[in-house]
Short mmCIF file of C-alpha atoms and ligand atoms in Angstrom, two decimals:
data_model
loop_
_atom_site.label_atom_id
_atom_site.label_comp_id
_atom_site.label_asym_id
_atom_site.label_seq_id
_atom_site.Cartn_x
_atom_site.Cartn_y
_atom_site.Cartn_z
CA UNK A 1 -79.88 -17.48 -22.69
CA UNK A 2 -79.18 -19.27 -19.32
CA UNK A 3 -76.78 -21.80 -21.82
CA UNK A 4 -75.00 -18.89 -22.61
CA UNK A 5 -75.18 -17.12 -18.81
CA UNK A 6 -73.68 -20.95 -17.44
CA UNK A 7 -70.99 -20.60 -20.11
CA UNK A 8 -69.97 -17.46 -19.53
CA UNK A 9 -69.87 -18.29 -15.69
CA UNK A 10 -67.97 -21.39 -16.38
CA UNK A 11 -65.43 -19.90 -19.03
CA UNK A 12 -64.76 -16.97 -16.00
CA UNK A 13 -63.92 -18.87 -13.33
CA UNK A 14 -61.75 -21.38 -14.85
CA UNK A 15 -59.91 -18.56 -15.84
CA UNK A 16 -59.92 -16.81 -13.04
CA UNK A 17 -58.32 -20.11 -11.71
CA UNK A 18 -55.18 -20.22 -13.70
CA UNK A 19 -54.64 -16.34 -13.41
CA UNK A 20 -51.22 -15.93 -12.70
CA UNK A 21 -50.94 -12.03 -11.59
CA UNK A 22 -53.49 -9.58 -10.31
CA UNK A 23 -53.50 -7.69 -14.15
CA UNK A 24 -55.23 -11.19 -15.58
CA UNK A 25 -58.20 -10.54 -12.79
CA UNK A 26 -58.55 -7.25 -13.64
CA UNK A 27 -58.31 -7.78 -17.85
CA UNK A 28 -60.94 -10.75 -16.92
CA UNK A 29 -63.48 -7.90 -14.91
CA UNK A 30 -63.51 -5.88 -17.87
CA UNK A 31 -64.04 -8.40 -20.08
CA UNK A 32 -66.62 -10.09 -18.39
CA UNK A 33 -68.15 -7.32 -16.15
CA UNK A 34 -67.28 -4.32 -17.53
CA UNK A 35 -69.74 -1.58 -19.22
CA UNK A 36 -69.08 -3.43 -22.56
CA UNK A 37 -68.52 -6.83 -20.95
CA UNK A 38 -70.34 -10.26 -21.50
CA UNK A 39 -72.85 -10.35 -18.73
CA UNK A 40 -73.99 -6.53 -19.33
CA UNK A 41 -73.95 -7.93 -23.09
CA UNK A 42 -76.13 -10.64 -21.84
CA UNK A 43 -78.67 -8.31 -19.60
CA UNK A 44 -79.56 -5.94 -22.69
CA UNK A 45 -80.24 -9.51 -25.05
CA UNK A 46 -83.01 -9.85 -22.13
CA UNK A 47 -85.32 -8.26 -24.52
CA UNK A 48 -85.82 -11.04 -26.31
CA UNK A 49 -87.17 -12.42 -23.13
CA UNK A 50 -90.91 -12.46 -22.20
CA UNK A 51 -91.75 -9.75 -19.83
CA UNK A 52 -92.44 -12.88 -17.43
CA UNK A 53 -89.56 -14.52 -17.62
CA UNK A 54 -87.34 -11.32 -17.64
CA UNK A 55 -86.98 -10.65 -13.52
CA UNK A 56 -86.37 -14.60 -13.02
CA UNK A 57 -83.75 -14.30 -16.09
CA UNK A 58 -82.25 -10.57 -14.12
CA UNK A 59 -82.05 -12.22 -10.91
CA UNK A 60 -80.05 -15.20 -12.15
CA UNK A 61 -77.63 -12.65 -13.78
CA UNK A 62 -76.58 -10.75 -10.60
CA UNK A 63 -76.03 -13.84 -9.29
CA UNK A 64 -74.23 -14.77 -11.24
CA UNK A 65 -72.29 -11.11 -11.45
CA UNK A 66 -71.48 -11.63 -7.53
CA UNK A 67 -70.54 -15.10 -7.82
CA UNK A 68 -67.94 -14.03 -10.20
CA UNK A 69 -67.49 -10.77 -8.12
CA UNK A 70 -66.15 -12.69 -4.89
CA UNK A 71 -64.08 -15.03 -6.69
CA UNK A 72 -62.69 -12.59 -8.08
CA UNK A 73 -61.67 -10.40 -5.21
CA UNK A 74 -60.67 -14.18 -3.28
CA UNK A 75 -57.84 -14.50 -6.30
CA UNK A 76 -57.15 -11.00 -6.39
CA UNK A 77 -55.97 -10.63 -2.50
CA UNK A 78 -54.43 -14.22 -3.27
CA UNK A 79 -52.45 -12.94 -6.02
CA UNK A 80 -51.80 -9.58 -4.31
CA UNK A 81 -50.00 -10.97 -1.12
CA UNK A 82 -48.23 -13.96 -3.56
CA UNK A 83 -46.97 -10.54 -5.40
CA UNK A 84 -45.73 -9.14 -2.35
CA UNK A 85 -43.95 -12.07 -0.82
CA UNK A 86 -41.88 -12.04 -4.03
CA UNK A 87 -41.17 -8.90 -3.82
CA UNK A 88 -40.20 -8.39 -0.12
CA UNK A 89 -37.84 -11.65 -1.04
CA UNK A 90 -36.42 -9.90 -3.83
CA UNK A 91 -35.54 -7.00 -1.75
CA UNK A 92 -33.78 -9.18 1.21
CA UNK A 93 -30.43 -8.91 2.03
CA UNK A 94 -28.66 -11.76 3.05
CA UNK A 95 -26.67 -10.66 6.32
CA UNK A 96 -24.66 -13.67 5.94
CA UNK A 97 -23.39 -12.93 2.54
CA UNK A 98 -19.14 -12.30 3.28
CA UNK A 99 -18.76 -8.34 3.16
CA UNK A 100 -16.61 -6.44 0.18
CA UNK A 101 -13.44 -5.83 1.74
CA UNK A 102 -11.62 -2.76 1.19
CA UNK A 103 -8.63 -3.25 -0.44
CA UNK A 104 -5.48 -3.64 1.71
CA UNK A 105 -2.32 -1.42 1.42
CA UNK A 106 1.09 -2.56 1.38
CA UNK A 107 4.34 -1.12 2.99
CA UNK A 108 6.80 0.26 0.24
CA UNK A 109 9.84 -1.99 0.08
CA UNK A 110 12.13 1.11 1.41
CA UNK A 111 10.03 1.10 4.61
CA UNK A 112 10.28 -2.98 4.63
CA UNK A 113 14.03 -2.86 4.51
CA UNK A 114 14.35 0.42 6.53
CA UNK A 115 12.08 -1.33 9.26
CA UNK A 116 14.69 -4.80 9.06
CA UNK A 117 17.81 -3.21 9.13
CA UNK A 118 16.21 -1.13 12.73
CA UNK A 119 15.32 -4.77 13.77
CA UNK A 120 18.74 -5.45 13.43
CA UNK A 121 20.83 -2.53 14.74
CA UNK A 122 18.62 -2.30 17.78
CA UNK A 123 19.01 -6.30 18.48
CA UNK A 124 22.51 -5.28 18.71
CA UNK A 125 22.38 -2.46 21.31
CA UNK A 126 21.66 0.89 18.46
CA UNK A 127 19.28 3.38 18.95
CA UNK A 128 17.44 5.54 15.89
CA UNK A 129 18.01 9.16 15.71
CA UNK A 130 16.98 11.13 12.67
CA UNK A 131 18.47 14.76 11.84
CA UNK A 132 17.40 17.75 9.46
CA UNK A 133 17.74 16.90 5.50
CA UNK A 134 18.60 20.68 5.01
CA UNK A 135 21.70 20.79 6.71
CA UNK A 136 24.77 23.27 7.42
CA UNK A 137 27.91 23.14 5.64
CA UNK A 138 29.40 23.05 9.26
CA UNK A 139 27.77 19.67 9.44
CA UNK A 140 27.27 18.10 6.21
CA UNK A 141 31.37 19.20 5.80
CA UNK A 142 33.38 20.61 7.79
CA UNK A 143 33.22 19.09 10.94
CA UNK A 144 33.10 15.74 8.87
CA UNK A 145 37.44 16.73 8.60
CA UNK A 146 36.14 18.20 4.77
CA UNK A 147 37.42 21.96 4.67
CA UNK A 148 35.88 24.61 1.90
CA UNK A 149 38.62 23.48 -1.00
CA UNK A 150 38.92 19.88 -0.38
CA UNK A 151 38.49 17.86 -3.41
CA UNK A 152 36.39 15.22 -1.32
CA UNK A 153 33.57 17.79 -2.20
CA UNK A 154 33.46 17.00 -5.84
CA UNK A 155 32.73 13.28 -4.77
CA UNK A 156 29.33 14.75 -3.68
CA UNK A 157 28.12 17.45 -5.45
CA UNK A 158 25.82 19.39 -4.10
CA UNK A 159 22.31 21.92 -4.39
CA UNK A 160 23.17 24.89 -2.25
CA UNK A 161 20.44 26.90 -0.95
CA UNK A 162 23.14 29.44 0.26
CA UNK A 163 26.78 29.55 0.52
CA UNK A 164 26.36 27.58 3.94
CA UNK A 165 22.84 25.88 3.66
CA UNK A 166 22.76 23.07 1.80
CA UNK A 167 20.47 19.46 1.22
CA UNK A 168 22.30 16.74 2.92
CA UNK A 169 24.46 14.87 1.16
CA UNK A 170 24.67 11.94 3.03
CA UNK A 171 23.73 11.18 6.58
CA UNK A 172 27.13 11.56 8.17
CA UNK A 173 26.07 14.95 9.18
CA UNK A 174 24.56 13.57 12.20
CA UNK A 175 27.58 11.75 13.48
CA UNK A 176 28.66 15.44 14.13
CA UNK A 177 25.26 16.69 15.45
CA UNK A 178 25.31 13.61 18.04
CA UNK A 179 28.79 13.39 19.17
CA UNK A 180 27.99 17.10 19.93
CA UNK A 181 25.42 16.62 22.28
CA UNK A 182 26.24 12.71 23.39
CA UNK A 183 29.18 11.58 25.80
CA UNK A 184 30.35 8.15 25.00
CA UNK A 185 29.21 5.13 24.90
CA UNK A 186 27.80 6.14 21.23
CA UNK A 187 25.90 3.19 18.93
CA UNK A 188 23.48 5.05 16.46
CA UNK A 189 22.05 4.35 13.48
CA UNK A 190 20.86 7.14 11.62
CA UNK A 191 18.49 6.23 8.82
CA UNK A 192 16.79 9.41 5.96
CA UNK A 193 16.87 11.04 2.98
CA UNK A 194 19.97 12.03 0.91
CA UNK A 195 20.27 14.95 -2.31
CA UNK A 196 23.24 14.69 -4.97
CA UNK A 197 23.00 16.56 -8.10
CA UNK A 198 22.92 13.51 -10.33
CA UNK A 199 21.27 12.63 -13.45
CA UNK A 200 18.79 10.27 -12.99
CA UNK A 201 19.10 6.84 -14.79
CA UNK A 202 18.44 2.93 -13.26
CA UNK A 203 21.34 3.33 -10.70
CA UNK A 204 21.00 7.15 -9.73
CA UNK A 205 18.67 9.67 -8.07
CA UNK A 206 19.21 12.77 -7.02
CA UNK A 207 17.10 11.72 -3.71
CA UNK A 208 18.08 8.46 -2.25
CA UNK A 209 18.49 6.79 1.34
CA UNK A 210 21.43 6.64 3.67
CA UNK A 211 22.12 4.70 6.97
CA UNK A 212 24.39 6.00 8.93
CA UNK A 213 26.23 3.96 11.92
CA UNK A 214 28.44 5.26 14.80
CA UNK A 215 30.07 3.89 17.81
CA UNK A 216 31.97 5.73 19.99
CA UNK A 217 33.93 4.61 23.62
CA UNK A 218 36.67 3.39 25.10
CA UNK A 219 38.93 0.98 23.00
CA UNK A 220 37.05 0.54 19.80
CA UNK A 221 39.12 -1.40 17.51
CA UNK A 222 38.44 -2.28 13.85
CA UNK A 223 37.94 -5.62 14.73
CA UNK A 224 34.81 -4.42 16.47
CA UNK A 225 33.73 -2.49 13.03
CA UNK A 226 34.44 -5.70 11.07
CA UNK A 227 32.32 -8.21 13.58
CA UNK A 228 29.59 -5.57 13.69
CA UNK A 229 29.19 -5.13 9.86
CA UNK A 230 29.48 -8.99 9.26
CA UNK A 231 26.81 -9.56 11.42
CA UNK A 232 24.63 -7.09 9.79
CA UNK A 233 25.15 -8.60 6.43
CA UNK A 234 24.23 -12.07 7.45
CA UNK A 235 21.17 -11.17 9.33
CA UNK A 236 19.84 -8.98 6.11
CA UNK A 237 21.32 -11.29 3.68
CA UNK A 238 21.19 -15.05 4.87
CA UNK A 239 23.68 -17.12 6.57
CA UNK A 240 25.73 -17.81 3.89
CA UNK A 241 26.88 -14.22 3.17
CA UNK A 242 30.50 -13.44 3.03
CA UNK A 243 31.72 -10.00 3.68
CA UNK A 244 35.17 -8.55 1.76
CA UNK A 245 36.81 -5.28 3.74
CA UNK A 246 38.66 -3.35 0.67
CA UNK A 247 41.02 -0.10 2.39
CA UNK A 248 39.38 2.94 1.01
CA UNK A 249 39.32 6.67 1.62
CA UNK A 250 36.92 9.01 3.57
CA UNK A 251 38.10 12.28 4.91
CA UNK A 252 36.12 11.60 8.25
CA UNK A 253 37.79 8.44 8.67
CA UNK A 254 41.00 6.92 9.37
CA UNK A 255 41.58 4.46 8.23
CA UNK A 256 38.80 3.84 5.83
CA UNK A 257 36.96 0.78 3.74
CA UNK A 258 34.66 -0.16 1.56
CA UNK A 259 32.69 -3.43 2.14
CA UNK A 260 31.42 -6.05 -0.72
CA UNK A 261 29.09 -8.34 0.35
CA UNK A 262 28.92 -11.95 -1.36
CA UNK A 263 26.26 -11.43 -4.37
CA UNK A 264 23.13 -12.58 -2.62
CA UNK A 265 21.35 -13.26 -5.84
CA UNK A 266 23.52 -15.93 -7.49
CA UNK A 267 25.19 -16.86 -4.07
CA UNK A 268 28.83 -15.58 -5.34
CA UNK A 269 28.67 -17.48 -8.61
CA UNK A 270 28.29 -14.93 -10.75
CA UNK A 271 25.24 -12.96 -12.35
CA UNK A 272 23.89 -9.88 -13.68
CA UNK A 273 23.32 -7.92 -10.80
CA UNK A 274 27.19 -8.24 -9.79
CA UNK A 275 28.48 -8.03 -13.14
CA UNK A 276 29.94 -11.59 -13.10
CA UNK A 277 32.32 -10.82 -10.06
CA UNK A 278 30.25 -12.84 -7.23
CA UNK A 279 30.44 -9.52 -4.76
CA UNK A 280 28.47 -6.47 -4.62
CA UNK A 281 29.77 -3.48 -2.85
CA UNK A 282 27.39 -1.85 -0.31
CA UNK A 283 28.88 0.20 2.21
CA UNK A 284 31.90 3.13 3.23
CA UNK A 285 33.15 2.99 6.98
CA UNK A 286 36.32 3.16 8.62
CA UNK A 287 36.91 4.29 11.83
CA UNK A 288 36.19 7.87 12.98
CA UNK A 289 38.95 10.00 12.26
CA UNK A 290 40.55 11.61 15.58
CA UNK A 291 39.86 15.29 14.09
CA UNK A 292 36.24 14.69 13.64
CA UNK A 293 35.93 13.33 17.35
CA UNK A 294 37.95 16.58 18.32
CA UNK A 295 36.06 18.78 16.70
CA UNK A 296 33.07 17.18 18.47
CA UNK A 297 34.15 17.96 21.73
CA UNK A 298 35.14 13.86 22.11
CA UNK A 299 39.09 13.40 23.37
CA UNK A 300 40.18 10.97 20.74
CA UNK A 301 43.23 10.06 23.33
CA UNK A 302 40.30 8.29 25.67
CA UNK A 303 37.85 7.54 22.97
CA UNK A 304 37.97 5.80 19.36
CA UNK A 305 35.12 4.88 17.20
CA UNK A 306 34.04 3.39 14.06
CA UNK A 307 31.47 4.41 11.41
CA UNK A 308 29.42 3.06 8.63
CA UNK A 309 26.89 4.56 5.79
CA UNK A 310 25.17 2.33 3.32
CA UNK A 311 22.31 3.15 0.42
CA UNK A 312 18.91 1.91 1.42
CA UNK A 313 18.17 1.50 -2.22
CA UNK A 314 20.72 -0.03 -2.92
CA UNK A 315 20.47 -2.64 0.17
CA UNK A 316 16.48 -3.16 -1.22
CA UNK A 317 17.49 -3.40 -4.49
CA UNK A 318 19.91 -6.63 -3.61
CA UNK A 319 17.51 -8.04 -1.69
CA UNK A 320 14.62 -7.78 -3.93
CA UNK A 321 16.41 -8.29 -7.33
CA UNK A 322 14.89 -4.53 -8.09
CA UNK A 323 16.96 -3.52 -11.11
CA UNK A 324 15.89 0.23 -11.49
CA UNK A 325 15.85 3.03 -8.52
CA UNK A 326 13.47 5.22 -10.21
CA UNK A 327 10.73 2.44 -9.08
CA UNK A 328 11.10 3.25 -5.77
CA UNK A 329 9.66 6.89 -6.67
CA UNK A 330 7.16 5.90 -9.35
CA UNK A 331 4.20 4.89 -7.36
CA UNK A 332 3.45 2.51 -9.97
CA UNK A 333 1.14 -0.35 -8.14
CA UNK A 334 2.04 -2.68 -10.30
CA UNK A 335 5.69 -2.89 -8.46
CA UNK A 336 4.26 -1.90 -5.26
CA UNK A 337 1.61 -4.57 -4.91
CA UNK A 338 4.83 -7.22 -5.33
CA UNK A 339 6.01 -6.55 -2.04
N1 LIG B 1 29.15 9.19 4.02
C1 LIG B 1 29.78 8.27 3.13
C2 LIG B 1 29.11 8.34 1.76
O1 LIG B 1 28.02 8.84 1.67
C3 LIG B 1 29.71 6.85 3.64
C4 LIG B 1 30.50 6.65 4.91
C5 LIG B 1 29.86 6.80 6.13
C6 LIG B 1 31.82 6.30 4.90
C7 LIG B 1 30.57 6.61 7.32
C8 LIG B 1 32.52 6.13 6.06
C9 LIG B 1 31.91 6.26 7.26
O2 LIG B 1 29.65 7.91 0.76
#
């Protein structure tokens, strides 16, 4: 019997030893303590004891039970506070870990060019002024030298919201609407939005983007319209950018042209986006006729001017190699993110 007791004493601790969580000491106090366990096993085999031998034999046994006892709870609060540790570690955070970063917008490529082109115009003495997309015939027309029956009308049709309310068709309105309210010296730019009823394919929209340009004062010569424009085209496009002044027709001025600018893509060789030719055309202007600065209260016998209007999209779309205009409207991030 006290064999077996030292055995079972023996057999517990060393396995109380390599107990590796705080469920192996419990399993262990059942198995060895418990009401079915080995030592209470051991304590009812006592009958086979002689009655003098028995309270010797008992009083080994609860030794024995409290040896095992305090070991027991030793490992246990060992194992317990081992168990925490690893669990407050596993619940750390690292403050030094970099952060997630939230992901970063980009500026559309209309804004990008829009926000160049001000860059430019303003480096050369032109301040912004925006006007109303819904617009008067008075404006969007007929101050602009472009009576009710003038064929220049069918050049940009329209969508009417009444016989004399209309959506802008280009930004030349507000050449009218300044020289109104402005005395010479005049140097405006005028960027916005512009409606023509168009179908929509890669080249057209029936919403696009004008900039307007107007100078107005004493002794403005076309020379100063041709230096002016130049420069713009070499600051936007590089350098190396050649301009072409073709005569032209606008009823609001006098006289008028179109400018082609050296294809900025294949550098005037000849490519796709310029159809093989080397130039790409990207602006009306002329300079203002004397009946629209009449009109506008401006006597054209002390005052001449010049004025320009371009197509944002169509400026961004040279500069980008953007081959389609309906991107611009799309949202689609894949195109956006590019820019
Ligand atoms: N308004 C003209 C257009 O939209 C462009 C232009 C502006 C031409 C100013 C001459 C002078 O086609």
């Amino acid at each position: 019997m006290q064999e077996k007791l030292a055995a079972i004493e023996a057999a517990a601790l060393k396995e109380l030893e390599s107990a590796a969580a705080s469920a192996d000491v419990e399993a262990l106090r059942v198995r060895v303590l418990g009401k079915k366990g080995e030592l209470t096993g051991l304590m009812r085999g006592m009958r086979e004891l002689s009655p003098e031998e028995r309270p010797a034999f008992g009083q080994m046994v609860n030794e024995t039970r409290a040896k095992i006892e305090s070991a027991m709870a030793c490992k246990a609060q060992e194992l317990a506070q081992a168990e925490k540790e690893a669990r407050l570690a596993a619940e750390a955070i690292d403050v030094t870990l970099p952060g997630k970063s939230a992901p970063r917008g980009k500026l559309h490529p209309l804004t990008l060019v829009l926000r160049e082109l001000e860059e430019i115009f303003t480096g050369m003495g032109f301040t912004v002024s925006e006007g109303p997309e819904v617009e008067l015939d008075h404006y969007n027309f007929e101050l602009l030298n472009i009576p009710k029956d003038h064929p220049a009308r069918d050049m940009q049709d329209s969508f009417y919201f009444t016989e004399n309310m209309l959506l802008r068709t280009h930004t030349s309105p507000m050449q009218a609407r300044y020289m109104e309210n402005h005395k010479p010296p005049i140097r405006i730019i005028c960027p916005g939005k512009v409606y023509r009823v168009d179908e929509v394919d890669a080249t057209h929209s029936p919403v696009f983007h004008q900039m307007e340009g107007l100078v107005v004062d004493k002794n403005i010569r076309m020379s100063d319209l041709y230096g002016v424009l130049d420069v713009f085209a070499k600051s936007l496009f590089g350098p190396e950018t050649r301009t072409k002044f073709r005569p032209s027709y606008f009823p609001f001025t006098e006289p008028s042209a179109e400018v082609d600018v050296s294809c900025a893509v294949c550098g005037g060789k000849g490519c796709r986006l310029c159809k093989g030719t080397g130039w790409i055309e990207i602006l009306g202007c002329g300079m203002v006729n004397p009946n629209v600065l009449a009109g506008c209260g401006i006597d054209p016998d002390e005052y001449s001017g010049f004025a320009f209007g371009f197509g944002l999209d169509r400026i961004a779309m040279i500069k980008y190699g953007i081959s389609d205009i309906r991107l611009f409207l799309e949202s689609d991030l894949r195109f956006l993110k590019q820019f």
